Amino acid sequence: MDLRQIKSGAEDTGLMTYDPAFMNTSSCRSAITFIDGDKGILRYRGYPIEQLAEQCTFLEVAYLILFGELPNQPQLKEWIGEITHHTMLHETSKKFLEGFRYDAHPMGMLTSTVAALSTVYPDSRQVLDAESRLLQIKRLIGKMPTLAAFTYRHSVGYPYVYPDNDLNYAENFMNMLWKMVEPKYQANPVLARALDILFILHADHEQNCSANAMRAVGSAQTDPFLATAAACAALSGPLHGGANEEVLKMLDVIGSKDKVPAYIEKVKAGEFKLMGFGHRIYKNYDPRAKVIKWAADKVFEVTGRNAKLDIALELERIALEDEYFVKRKLYPNVDFYSGIMYQAMGFKPEMFTVLFAIPRTAGWLAQWQEMITDPEQKIARPRQIYTGHEIRDVIPMEKRGA
Ligand code: CMC
């Protein structure tokens, strides 16, 4: 703010920075996630993403992101119990979902239903109360898989399946998605673990578009359900969490491996972007994409190889050698392979961004909590450079001409 004292004259508002899209502006101090985009490093609370993906469960990682340390055995047991306790939805949410058209996009349904939870839990408005915040955090992490599964069941016209407290986080989600008439759903353990790993990889990513939305909306002391709905809305865009769905559409359009070179030429000619490639921060291979490739192999051992994988591998091979991509440091990002893996596991493309939103809720809530408790933070309110008219008088209608 001291820069504002530098003025060219009495009328001048003072020196301000102009940085559209925050290309070089930090909006906060944060101790949650560290990214070194040039080296391809991602760490939550100091722990490398590769170690977390290999050795931990998603709920352990969610605890780490939210509270700063990995839980010990009793802490984890208590945390799992609390999250499990909050997986049920109020019946009004079910009725709310029933109002959507059969072909409503699951991400639209999820965003609106998360927002509607704000009316179910009016106590969530007490955002300055630490105990209340913790309760809403548990509610949101517990309910997101239930809501996500219900959006899917709605879109295929199946009855909703209620949570099963005997199952772990990923298995329970699979149960609510795919249980039919069997008395007890048995998730394939390889697929459940793969899903849990994907949840870990997506849990947080510092100040991305949706985290920024969560912080900006939350900075008005809006309740966390509404702020999370805002974050979901940001995530649904094709340049952000919607990219995984776009990758699958792109692979369908390409159709076969031999058509890849012609498609790349069109990308280079600026006709469209290669979805699942490029990142604002990573100018190296996205470390999450590396873990996903490894997890995908395990999934394909169970499900059989997804035919689209060959097209994706060829796209990656050509793009990584091509000067256009090399010069711009465009590498595959997290969305490039996740969609192929999700599809092999039986998810339809419209569900992909919903799958991203479930674990990212932990990250959004950690960012929100950090923002609320940061004495340096205030309501987010950027400045602008006004480019409109100087003052002018309203001309009466009869004198405005045809
Ligand atoms: N295909 C072709 N060219 C690209 C791509 C791409 N995917 N991404 C960037 N470029 C080009 C871009 O045209 C520009 O070229 P030039 O300098 O000639 O104008 C240059 O690379 C720099 O790109 P930018 O648009 O200035 O980069 P950005 O940091 O503003 O955008 C991005 C980052 C992720 C929005 C962009 O790379 C993109 O649109 N990628 C495709 C969508 C995608 O995969 N999104 C998922 C991101 S990762 C997960 C998440 O955040 O949710």
Short mmCIF file of C-alpha atoms and ligand atoms in Angstrom, two decimals, residues 238-241 243 267 272-280 283 288 324-325 328 330 333-335 356, ligand 1:
data_model
loop_
_atom_site.label_atom_id
_atom_site.label_comp_id
_atom_site.label_asym_id
_atom_site.label_seq_id
_atom_site.Cartn_x
_atom_site.Cartn_y
_atom_site.Cartn_z
CA PRO A 238 -13.03 -26.67 -19.14
CA LEU A 239 -9.77 -24.83 -18.45
CA HIS A 240 -9.76 -26.12 -14.87
CA GLY A 241 -11.35 -29.33 -13.52
CA ALA A 243 -10.43 -30.53 -18.67
CA VAL A 267 -3.38 -27.42 -32.45
CA PHE A 272 -7.83 -25.41 -30.54
CA LYS A 273 -5.81 -26.41 -27.52
CA LEU A 274 -4.54 -29.85 -26.70
CA MET A 275 -6.69 -30.64 -23.68
CA GLY A 276 -4.82 -32.10 -20.70
CA PHE A 277 -1.65 -30.28 -21.72
CA GLY A 278 -0.08 -27.17 -20.23
CA HIS A 279 -0.29 -25.60 -16.82
CA ARG A 280 0.05 -22.13 -15.37
CA LYS A 283 6.69 -25.96 -16.80
CA ARG A 288 0.52 -36.05 -10.47
CA TYR A 324 5.83 -25.93 -30.48
CA PHE A 325 5.24 -27.79 -27.20
CA ARG A 328 6.26 -23.40 -24.56
CA LEU A 330 3.74 -27.79 -22.41
CA ASN A 333 -1.11 -32.37 -16.72
CA VAL A 334 -3.16 -34.31 -14.16
CA ASP A 335 -6.20 -34.39 -16.42
CA PHE A 356 -12.18 -34.13 -8.84
N1 CMC B 1 -2.45 -26.69 -26.31
C1 CMC B 1 -1.84 -25.88 -27.20
N2 CMC B 1 -1.23 -24.73 -26.86
C2 CMC B 1 -1.26 -24.39 -25.56
C3 CMC B 1 -1.87 -25.18 -24.58
C4 CMC B 1 -2.48 -26.37 -25.00
N3 CMC B 1 -3.08 -27.17 -24.11
N4 CMC B 1 -1.74 -24.59 -23.37
C5 CMC B 1 -1.07 -23.46 -23.59
N5 CMC B 1 -0.77 -23.33 -24.92
C6 CMC B 1 0.01 -22.26 -25.56
C7 CMC B 1 -0.79 -20.97 -25.60
O1 CMC B 1 -1.54 -20.87 -26.78
C8 CMC B 1 0.32 -19.95 -25.52
O2 CMC B 1 0.94 -19.89 -26.78
P1 CMC B 1 1.47 -18.46 -27.37
O3 CMC B 1 2.56 -18.05 -26.44
O4 CMC B 1 1.92 -18.78 -28.74
O5 CMC B 1 0.31 -17.54 -27.34
C9 CMC B 1 1.33 -20.58 -24.58
O6 CMC B 1 1.14 -22.00 -24.72
C10 CMC B 1 1.15 -20.18 -23.12
O7 CMC B 1 -0.17 -20.56 -22.73
P2 CMC B 1 -1.13 -19.69 -21.81
O8 CMC B 1 -2.53 -19.85 -22.31
O9 CMC B 1 -0.59 -18.28 -21.71
O10 CMC B 1 -0.93 -20.40 -20.42
P3 CMC B 1 -1.84 -20.22 -19.15
O11 CMC B 1 -0.96 -20.38 -17.97
O12 CMC B 1 -2.66 -18.98 -19.22
O13 CMC B 1 -2.89 -21.44 -19.27
C11 CMC B 1 -3.89 -23.55 -19.06
C12 CMC B 1 -2.78 -22.62 -18.59
C13 CMC B 1 -3.90 -24.81 -18.23
C14 CMC B 1 -5.25 -22.83 -18.91
C15 CMC B 1 -3.64 -23.89 -20.57
O14 CMC B 1 -2.40 -24.56 -20.69
C16 CMC B 1 -4.76 -24.73 -21.16
O15 CMC B 1 -5.77 -24.17 -21.59
N6 CMC B 1 -4.61 -26.09 -21.20
C17 CMC B 1 -5.65 -26.96 -21.69
C18 CMC B 1 -6.72 -27.15 -20.62
C19 CMC B 1 -6.25 -28.05 -19.48
O16 CMC B 1 -5.70 -29.11 -19.70
N7 CMC B 1 -6.53 -27.61 -18.26
C20 CMC B 1 -6.21 -28.39 -17.04
C21 CMC B 1 -5.17 -27.72 -16.21
S1 CMC B 1 -4.50 -28.77 -14.94
C22 CMC B 1 -5.76 -29.10 -13.83
C23 CMC B 1 -6.49 -27.92 -13.30
O17 CMC B 1 -5.94 -26.85 -13.00
O18 CMC B 1 -7.69 -28.07 -13.11
#
